[in-house]
mmCIF file of C-alpha atoms in Angstrom:
data_model
loop_
_atom_site.group_PDB
_atom_site.id
_atom_site.type_symbol
_atom_site.label_atom_id
_atom_site.label_comp_id
_atom_site.label_asym_id
_atom_site.label_seq_id
_atom_site.Cartn_x
_atom_site.Cartn_y
_atom_site.Cartn_z
ATOM 1 C CA UNK A 953 99.091 71.542 113.845
ATOM 2 C CA UNK A 954 101.060 75.671 113.417
ATOM 3 C CA UNK A 955 98.168 78.625 113.587
ATOM 4 C CA UNK A 956 99.144 81.318 111.811
ATOM 5 C CA UNK A 957 99.635 85.155 112.380
ATOM 6 C CA UNK A 958 96.635 86.639 110.394
ATOM 7 C CA UNK A 959 97.641 89.856 111.859
ATOM 8 C CA UNK A 960 100.480 91.683 108.960
ATOM 9 C CA UNK A 961 103.349 93.091 110.569
ATOM 10 C CA UNK A 962 105.575 95.620 108.796
ATOM 11 C CA UNK A 963 109.101 95.028 107.708
ATOM 12 C CA UNK A 964 110.703 97.625 111.344
ATOM 13 C CA UNK A 965 108.556 95.179 113.350
ATOM 14 C CA UNK A 966 109.537 91.741 111.342
ATOM 15 C CA UNK A 967 112.406 93.086 111.558
ATOM 16 C CA UNK A 968 113.057 93.725 115.499
ATOM 17 C CA UNK A 969 111.113 91.660 115.912
ATOM 18 C CA UNK A 970 114.052 88.399 114.375
ATOM 19 C CA UNK A 971 116.869 90.017 115.473
ATOM 20 C CA UNK A 972 117.929 90.814 111.480
ATOM 21 C CA UNK A 973 118.584 94.587 111.087
ATOM 22 C CA UNK A 974 122.525 93.907 111.375
ATOM 23 C CA UNK A 975 121.926 91.398 108.013
ATOM 24 C CA UNK A 976 120.102 94.464 106.602
ATOM 25 C CA UNK A 977 123.010 97.004 107.878
ATOM 26 C CA UNK A 978 125.071 94.013 105.831
ATOM 27 C CA UNK A 979 123.475 95.023 102.761
ATOM 28 C CA UNK A 980 123.041 97.823 102.635
ATOM 29 C CA UNK A 981 127.053 98.174 104.011
ATOM 30 C CA UNK A 982 127.428 96.140 100.694
ATOM 31 C CA UNK A 983 125.733 97.664 97.668
ATOM 32 C CA UNK A 984 126.841 100.672 98.156
ATOM 33 C CA UNK A 985 125.159 102.573 100.841
ATOM 34 C CA UNK A 986 121.524 104.023 102.258
ATOM 35 C CA UNK A 987 120.606 105.600 98.774
ATOM 36 C CA UNK A 988 120.606 102.451 97.261
ATOM 37 C CA UNK A 989 119.339 100.275 99.139
ATOM 38 C CA UNK A 990 116.160 102.122 99.517
ATOM 39 C CA UNK A 991 115.613 103.128 95.842
ATOM 40 C CA UNK A 992 116.529 98.742 94.921
ATOM 41 C CA UNK A 993 116.541 96.474 97.452
ATOM 42 C CA UNK A 994 114.382 97.935 100.118
ATOM 43 C CA UNK A 995 111.146 97.228 97.765
ATOM 44 C CA UNK A 996 111.744 93.555 97.153
ATOM 45 C CA UNK A 997 112.307 93.328 100.588
ATOM 46 C CA UNK A 998 109.128 94.321 101.381
ATOM 47 C CA UNK A 999 107.264 92.536 99.300
ATOM 48 C CA UNK A 1000 108.421 89.563 100.509
ATOM 49 C CA UNK A 1001 108.209 90.211 104.043
ATOM 50 C CA UNK A 1002 104.871 90.896 102.495
ATOM 51 C CA UNK A 1003 104.108 87.333 101.586
ATOM 52 C CA UNK A 1004 106.766 84.967 103.086
ATOM 53 C CA UNK A 1005 105.734 86.989 106.821
ATOM 54 C CA UNK A 1006 103.644 84.076 108.744
ATOM 55 C CA UNK A 1007 104.989 81.019 107.067
ATOM 56 C CA UNK A 1008 107.753 78.918 108.388
ATOM 57 C CA UNK A 1009 109.751 77.096 105.786
ATOM 58 C CA UNK A 1010 109.567 73.792 106.352
ATOM 59 C CA UNK A 1011 109.793 71.430 108.938
ATOM 60 C CA UNK A 1012 112.903 70.413 109.336
ATOM 61 C CA UNK A 1013 114.849 74.441 108.739
ATOM 62 C CA UNK A 1014 112.779 77.676 110.336
ATOM 63 C CA UNK A 1015 109.751 75.591 111.144
ATOM 64 C CA UNK A 1016 108.492 78.850 113.104
ATOM 65 C CA UNK A 1017 106.793 81.252 111.987
ATOM 66 C CA UNK A 1018 108.035 84.098 110.017
ATOM 67 C CA UNK A 1019 110.996 81.726 109.557
ATOM 68 C CA UNK A 1020 110.486 81.332 105.803
ATOM 69 C CA UNK A 1021 111.664 85.603 106.359
ATOM 70 C CA UNK A 1022 113.695 85.162 108.560
ATOM 71 C CA UNK A 1023 115.533 82.711 106.215
ATOM 72 C CA UNK A 1024 115.171 84.851 102.857
ATOM 73 C CA UNK A 1025 116.876 88.158 104.408
ATOM 74 C CA UNK A 1026 119.383 85.864 105.086
ATOM 75 C CA UNK A 1027 120.002 84.156 102.352
ATOM 76 C CA UNK A 1028 120.185 86.914 100.621
ATOM 77 C CA UNK A 1029 122.843 88.420 103.042
ATOM 78 C CA UNK A 1030 124.811 86.047 101.969
ATOM 79 C CA UNK A 1031 124.047 86.896 98.310
ATOM 80 C CA UNK A 1032 125.505 89.679 98.016
ATOM 81 C CA UNK A 1033 128.482 89.259 100.664
ATOM 82 C CA UNK A 1034 129.155 86.449 98.057
ATOM 83 C CA UNK A 1035 129.326 88.433 95.059
ATOM 84 C CA UNK A 1036 132.467 90.497 96.035
ATOM 85 C CA UNK A 1037 134.445 86.875 95.937
ATOM 86 C CA UNK A 1038 132.799 86.871 92.517
ATOM 87 C CA UNK A 1039 134.187 87.953 89.381
ATOM 88 C CA UNK A 1040 130.802 87.585 87.082
ATOM 89 C CA UNK A 1041 131.647 88.315 83.805
ATOM 90 C CA UNK A 1042 135.002 87.516 83.606
ATOM 91 C CA UNK A 1043 136.037 88.026 79.812
ATOM 92 C CA UNK A 1044 134.598 91.718 80.221
ATOM 93 C CA UNK A 1045 136.514 94.475 80.733
ATOM 94 C CA UNK A 1046 137.225 95.809 84.590
ATOM 95 C CA UNK A 1047 134.867 99.282 83.473
ATOM 96 C CA UNK A 1048 132.234 96.736 81.977
ATOM 97 C CA UNK A 1049 132.563 94.699 85.320
ATOM 98 C CA UNK A 1050 132.533 97.828 87.321
ATOM 99 C CA UNK A 1051 129.217 98.939 85.345
ATOM 100 C CA UNK A 1052 127.332 95.971 86.206
ATOM 101 C CA UNK A 1053 128.186 94.494 89.642
ATOM 102 C CA UNK A 1054 125.928 96.355 90.633
ATOM 103 C CA UNK A 1055 123.207 94.286 88.861
ATOM 104 C CA UNK A 1056 124.584 90.808 89.711
ATOM 105 C CA UNK A 1057 124.049 91.748 93.499
ATOM 106 C CA UNK A 1058 120.281 92.957 93.080
ATOM 107 C CA UNK A 1059 120.251 89.406 90.772
ATOM 108 C CA UNK A 1060 121.633 87.604 93.388
ATOM 109 C CA UNK A 1061 119.729 89.255 95.825
ATOM 110 C CA UNK A 1062 116.391 88.955 94.214
ATOM 111 C CA UNK A 1063 117.911 85.112 93.426
ATOM 112 C CA UNK A 1064 117.571 84.305 96.686
ATOM 113 C CA UNK A 1065 114.127 85.922 98.180
ATOM 114 C CA UNK A 1066 112.490 84.159 95.265
ATOM 115 C CA UNK A 1067 113.564 80.842 96.253
ATOM 116 C CA UNK A 1068 112.415 80.866 99.565
ATOM 117 C CA UNK A 1069 110.218 82.077 99.059
ATOM 118 C CA UNK A 1070 108.719 79.896 96.379
ATOM 119 C CA UNK A 1071 110.642 76.371 99.061
ATOM 120 C CA UNK A 1072 107.914 77.945 101.673
ATOM 121 C CA UNK A 1073 105.180 77.751 100.106
ATOM 122 C CA UNK A 1074 105.612 74.245 98.104
ATOM 123 C CA UNK A 1075 106.539 73.038 102.015
ATOM 124 C CA UNK A 1076 103.665 74.705 103.879
ATOM 125 C CA UNK A 1077 99.461 73.144 103.362
ATOM 126 C CA UNK A 1078 97.292 75.346 104.376
ATOM 127 C CA UNK A 1079 93.537 74.095 104.677
ATOM 128 C CA UNK A 1080 90.191 75.928 106.618
ATOM 129 C CA UNK A 1081 87.304 74.035 106.735
ATOM 130 C CA UNK A 1082 83.264 75.443 107.726
ATOM 131 C CA UNK A 1083 80.965 73.107 107.877
ATOM 132 C CA UNK A 1084 81.143 70.922 105.322
ATOM 133 C CA UNK A 1085 83.415 72.895 103.072
ATOM 134 C CA UNK A 1086 87.055 72.593 102.831
ATOM 135 C CA UNK A 1087 89.643 75.080 101.316
ATOM 136 C CA UNK A 1088 92.561 74.704 100.724
ATOM 137 C CA UNK A 1089 95.301 77.809 100.022
ATOM 138 C CA UNK A 1090 97.144 78.349 96.912
ATOM 139 C CA UNK A 1091 100.068 80.259 96.626
ATOM 140 C CA UNK A 1092 99.110 82.503 94.155
ATOM 141 C CA UNK A 1093 96.991 84.456 96.329
ATOM 142 C CA UNK A 1094 98.653 85.837 99.269
ATOM 143 C CA UNK A 1095 98.094 84.150 102.418
ATOM 144 C CA UNK A 1096 96.881 86.773 104.665
ATOM 145 C CA UNK A 1097 93.699 87.581 101.923
ATOM 146 C CA UNK A 1098 93.129 83.894 101.961
ATOM 147 C CA UNK A 1099 92.433 83.766 105.446
ATOM 148 C CA UNK A 1100 90.447 87.212 106.467
ATOM 149 C CA UNK A 1101 87.484 85.217 105.122
ATOM 150 C CA UNK A 1102 88.294 81.969 106.486
ATOM 151 C CA UNK A 1103 88.286 80.561 109.956
ATOM 152 C CA UNK A 1104 90.947 78.567 110.524
ATOM 153 C CA UNK A 1105 90.890 76.213 112.907
#
């Protein structure tokens, strides 16, 4: 049985802890710079980090605490990179594709993070017992919020 960390960490702490700065820098370069990253990508990553920072992905892959966060960052980085080799709207003009390219990159990034979160939340079963009562976590509430009134064994 793994004990989950109940202390929230900042995005910067998570990136440093899991050595993911190169992945973040790759996304910044591929999306058009720091300003685009900060305004469009960073808020999504912060929300993902808030939800996935302490959970493993699943028993067979990224099974360590924070594994879902690491997998999500790496998957999102790969999704953004893959956009370089993809023509999303082949019947559109070059000007239209140029206009829409940023939107497709952002969608690929968000889809990767969301998919990892769904895999992680479906794979993690958290149960807390207090006396004669047992509480089961549902992923519609933040895990750390759920843990605070419950004792973990």
